């Protein structure tokens, strides 16, 4: 009997979430999300993230982007695992990302980078 080569993702559709704030620190740009925004269990699949706040003018473009909810921070990466920086984002709007809870990878998928 042949085994199925595919892993099924997005079993209940793609997740969508909107940021509630943005903070710039010396180390990164932190987008905040509502508590329990990612409490869907063992999620693996696409996530549509609406970054709803402008990053303050004058923010250093090389600062990495991180997401925060429930006091926990998650790094965002580009292809190859390189950190996503604020210079990589053209502004407010919806970005398509891939999240795999089992590997703790959150990676941007759009053509923005």
Coordinates of N, CA and C in Angstrom, one line a residue:
X1 N 0.8 -1.2 0.0 CA 0.0 0.0 0.0 C 0.9 1.2 0.0
X2 N 0.6 2.2 -0.9 CA 1.4 3.4 -1.0 C 1.0 4.4 0.1
X3 N 2.0 5.1 0.6 CA 1.7 6.1 1.6 C 1.4 7.4 1.0
X4 N 0.6 8.2 1.6 CA 0.2 9.6 1.1 C 1.4 10.5 1.3
X5 N 2.0 11.1 0.2 CA 3.1 12.0 0.3 C 2.8 13.4 0.8
X6 N 1.5 13.7 1.0 CA 1.1 15.0 1.4 C 0.7 15.1 2.9
X7 N 1.0 16.3 3.5 CA 0.5 16.6 4.8 C -0.6 17.6 4.7
X8 N -1.8 17.3 5.2 CA -2.9 18.2 5.0 C -2.8 19.4 6.0
X9 N -2.9 20.6 5.4 CA -2.8 21.8 6.2 C -4.1 22.7 6.0
X10 N -4.3 23.7 6.8 CA -5.4 24.6 6.7 C -6.8 23.8 6.7
X11 N -6.8 22.8 7.6 CA -8.0 22.0 7.7 C -9.3 22.7 7.9
X12 N -9.3 23.8 8.6 CA -10.5 24.6 8.8 C -10.4 26.0 8.0
X13 N -9.5 26.0 7.0 CA -9.3 27.3 6.2 C -8.1 28.0 6.7
X14 N -7.8 29.1 6.1 CA -6.7 29.9 6.5 C -7.0 30.8 7.6
X15 N -6.1 31.0 8.6 CA -6.4 31.9 9.7 C -6.1 33.4 9.2
X16 N -6.8 34.3 9.9 CA -6.6 35.7 9.6 C -6.6 36.4 11.0
X17 N -5.7 37.4 11.1 CA -5.6 38.1 12.4 C -5.1 39.5 12.1
X18 N -5.5 40.5 13.0 CA -5.1 41.9 12.8 C -4.3 42.4 14.0
X19 N -3.3 43.1 13.7 CA -2.5 43.7 14.8 C -3.3 44.8 15.5
X20 N -2.9 44.9 16.8 CA -3.6 45.9 17.7 C -2.7 47.1 18.0
X21 N -1.4 47.0 17.7 CA -0.4 48.0 18.1 C 0.9 47.7 17.6
X22 N 1.8 48.7 17.5 CA 3.2 48.5 17.2 C 4.1 49.3 18.1
X23 N 5.2 48.7 18.5 CA 6.1 49.3 19.4 C 7.5 49.1 18.8
X24 N 8.3 50.2 18.9 CA 9.7 50.1 18.4 C 10.6 50.1 19.6
X25 N 11.5 49.1 19.7 CA 12.5 49.0 20.7 C 13.9 49.2 20.1
X26 N 14.9 49.1 20.9 CA 16.2 49.2 20.4 C 16.6 48.0 19.6
X27 N 15.9 46.9 19.9 CA 16.2 45.6 19.2 C 15.3 45.1 18.1
X28 N 14.1 45.6 18.1 CA 13.1 45.1 17.1 C 11.9 46.0 17.0
X29 N 11.0 45.6 16.0 CA 9.7 46.3 15.9 C 8.7 45.2 16.2
X30 N 7.9 45.5 17.3 CA 7.0 44.5 17.8 C 5.6 44.8 17.4
X31 N 4.9 44.0 16.7 CA 3.5 44.1 16.4 C 2.7 43.3 17.4
X32 N 1.8 43.9 18.1 CA 1.0 43.2 19.1 C -0.3 42.7 18.5
X33 N -0.8 41.6 19.1 CA -2.0 41.0 18.6 C -2.9 40.7 19.8
X34 N -4.2 40.6 19.7 CA -5.1 40.3 20.8 C -4.7 39.0 21.5
X35 N -4.9 39.0 22.8 CA -4.6 37.8 23.6 C -5.4 36.6 23.0
X36 N -4.7 35.5 23.0 CA -5.3 34.2 22.4 C -5.5 34.3 20.9
X37 N -4.9 35.2 20.2 CA -5.1 35.4 18.8 C -4.6 34.1 18.0
X38 N -3.6 33.4 18.6 CA -3.1 32.2 17.9 C -3.4 31.0 18.7
X39 N -4.4 31.0 19.5 CA -4.8 29.9 20.4 C -5.6 28.8 19.7
X40 N -5.3 28.5 18.4 CA -6.0 27.5 17.7 C -5.4 26.1 17.8
X41 N -4.5 25.9 18.7 CA -3.9 24.6 18.9 C -2.7 24.5 18.0
X42 N -2.6 23.3 17.5 CA -1.4 22.9 16.7 C -1.5 23.3 15.3
X43 N -1.5 24.6 15.0 CA -1.7 25.2 13.7 C -0.5 25.0 12.8
X44 N -0.9 24.6 11.5 CA 0.1 24.5 10.5 C -0.6 24.9 9.2
X45 N -0.1 26.1 8.6 CA -0.7 26.5 7.3 C -0.6 28.0 7.1
X46 N -1.3 28.5 6.2 CA -1.2 29.9 5.9 C -2.0 30.8 6.9
X47 N -1.5 32.0 7.1 CA -2.1 33.0 8.0 C -2.0 34.3 7.3
X48 N -3.2 34.9 7.2 CA -3.2 36.3 6.6 C -3.2 37.3 7.8
X49 N -2.1 38.1 7.8 CA -1.8 39.0 8.9 C -2.1 40.4 8.4
X50 N -3.0 41.1 9.0 CA -3.2 42.5 8.7 C -2.4 43.4 9.7
X51 N -1.4 44.0 9.2 CA -0.6 44.9 10.0 C -1.2 46.2 9.8
X52 N -2.0 46.6 10.9 CA -2.9 47.8 10.8 C -2.3 49.1 11.2
X53 N -1.1 49.1 11.8 CA -0.5 50.3 12.3 C 0.7 50.7 11.5
X54 N 0.9 52.0 11.3 CA 2.1 52.5 10.7 C 3.2 52.4 11.7
X55 N 4.4 52.1 11.2 CA 5.6 52.1 12.0 C 6.0 53.6 12.1
X56 N 6.4 54.0 13.3 CA 6.8 55.4 13.4 C 7.9 55.8 12.4
X57 N 7.7 57.0 11.9 CA 8.7 57.6 11.0 C 10.1 57.7 11.7
X58 N 11.1 57.3 11.0 CA 12.5 57.4 11.5 C 13.0 56.1 12.1
X59 N 12.1 55.1 12.1 CA 12.5 53.7 12.6 C 13.6 53.2 11.7
X60 N 14.6 52.6 12.4 CA 15.7 52.0 11.6 C 15.2 50.8 10.8
X61 N 15.5 50.8 9.5 CA 14.9 49.8 8.6 C 15.5 48.4 8.9
X62 N 16.6 48.3 9.5 CA 17.3 47.0 9.7 C 16.7 46.2 11.0
X63 N 15.8 46.9 11.7 CA 15.3 46.2 12.9 C 14.4 45.0 12.5
X64 N 14.6 43.9 13.1 CA 13.7 42.7 12.8 C 12.3 42.9 13.3
X65 N 11.4 42.2 12.6 CA 10.0 42.3 13.0 C 9.6 41.1 13.8
X66 N 8.9 41.3 14.9 CA 8.4 40.2 15.8 C 7.0 40.4 16.1
X67 N 6.3 39.4 16.3 CA 4.9 39.4 16.7 C 4.8 39.0 18.2
X68 N 3.8 39.6 18.9 CA 3.6 39.3 20.3 C 2.2 39.2 20.6
X69 N 1.9 38.1 21.4 CA 0.5 37.9 21.9 C 0.7 37.1 23.2
X70 N -0.1 37.4 24.2 CA 0.0 36.8 25.5 C 1.4 36.9 26.1
X71 N 2.1 37.9 25.8 CA 3.4 38.1 26.4 C 4.5 37.3 25.7
X72 N 4.2 36.5 24.7 CA 5.1 35.7 24.0 C 5.5 36.3 22.7
X73 N 6.7 36.3 22.3 CA 7.2 36.9 21.0 C 7.6 35.8 20.1
X74 N 7.2 36.0 18.8 CA 7.5 35.1 17.7 C 8.3 35.9 16.6
X75 N 9.5 35.4 16.2 CA 10.2 36.1 15.2 C 9.5 35.8 13.8
X76 N 9.6 36.7 12.9 CA 9.1 36.5 11.5 C 10.3 36.4 10.6
X77 N 10.3 35.5 9.7 CA 11.4 35.3 8.8 C 11.0 35.4 7.3
X78 N 12.1 35.5 6.5 CA 11.9 35.5 5.1 C 12.4 34.1 4.6
X79 N 12.4 33.9 3.3 CA 12.9 32.7 2.7 C 14.3 32.4 3.2
X80 N 14.6 31.2 3.5 CA 16.0 30.9 4.0 C 16.2 31.1 5.5
X81 N 15.1 31.6 6.2 CA 15.3 31.8 7.6 C 15.8 33.2 8.0
X82 N 16.1 34.0 7.1 CA 16.6 35.4 7.4 C 15.5 36.2 8.1
X83 N 15.9 36.9 9.1 CA 14.9 37.7 9.8 C 14.2 38.8 8.8
X84 N 12.9 38.9 9.0 CA 12.2 39.9 8.3 C 12.5 41.2 9.0
X85 N 12.9 42.3 8.2 CA 13.1 43.6 8.8 C 12.0 44.5 8.4
X86 N 11.9 45.6 9.1 CA 10.9 46.6 8.8 C 11.1 47.2 7.4
X87 N 12.3 47.3 7.0 CA 12.5 47.8 5.6 C 11.9 46.9 4.5
X88 N 11.7 45.6 4.9 CA 11.1 44.6 3.9 C 9.6 44.8 3.7
X89 N 8.9 45.6 4.6 CA 7.5 45.8 4.6 C 7.2 47.2 4.0
X90 N 6.4 47.2 2.9 CA 6.0 48.5 2.3 C 5.1 49.3 3.1
X91 N 4.4 48.8 4.1 CA 3.5 49.6 4.9 C 2.3 48.7 5.4
X92 N 1.3 49.4 5.9 CA 0.1 48.7 6.5 C -0.5 47.9 5.4
X93 N -1.2 46.8 5.8 CA -1.9 46.0 4.8 C -1.8 44.5 5.2
X94 N -2.3 43.7 4.4 CA -2.4 42.2 4.7 C -1.3 41.5 4.0
X95 N -0.6 40.7 4.8 CA 0.5 39.9 4.3 C 0.2 38.4 4.5
X96 N 0.6 37.6 3.5 CA 0.4 36.1 3.6 C 1.6 35.5 4.2
X97 N 1.4 34.7 5.2 CA 2.5 34.0 6.0 C 2.2 32.6 6.1
X98 N 3.3 31.8 6.4 CA 3.2 30.4 6.7 C 3.6 30.2 8.2
X99 N 2.8 29.5 9.0 CA 3.1 29.3 10.3 C 3.0 27.8 10.6
X100 N 4.1 27.2 11.2 CA 4.1 25.8 11.6 C 4.5 25.7 13.0
X101 N 3.5 25.4 13.9 CA 3.7 25.4 15.3 C 4.7 24.3 15.7
X102 N 4.8 23.2 14.9 CA 5.7 22.1 15.3 C 7.1 22.6 15.2
X103 N 7.5 23.5 14.3 CA 8.8 24.0 14.1 C 9.0 25.4 14.6
X104 N 7.9 26.0 15.0 CA 7.9 27.4 15.4 C 8.4 28.4 14.3
X105 N 8.0 28.1 13.1 CA 8.5 29.0 12.0 C 7.3 29.8 11.5
X106 N 7.5 31.1 11.5 CA 6.6 32.1 10.9 C 7.3 32.8 9.8
X107 N 6.9 32.5 8.5 CA 7.6 33.1 7.4 C 6.7 33.8 6.4
X108 N 7.1 35.0 6.0 CA 6.3 35.7 5.1 C 6.4 35.0 3.7
X109 N 5.3 35.0 3.0 CA 5.2 34.3 1.7 C 5.0 35.3 0.5
X110 N 4.6 36.5 0.8 CA 4.3 37.4 -0.3 C 5.5 37.9 -1.1
X111 N 5.2 38.5 -2.2 CA 6.3 39.1 -3.0 C 6.8 40.4 -2.5
X112 N 6.5 40.7 -1.2 CA 7.0 42.0 -0.7 C 8.5 41.9 -0.4
X113 N 9.0 40.7 -0.2 CA 10.4 40.6 0.1 C 11.2 39.8 -1.0

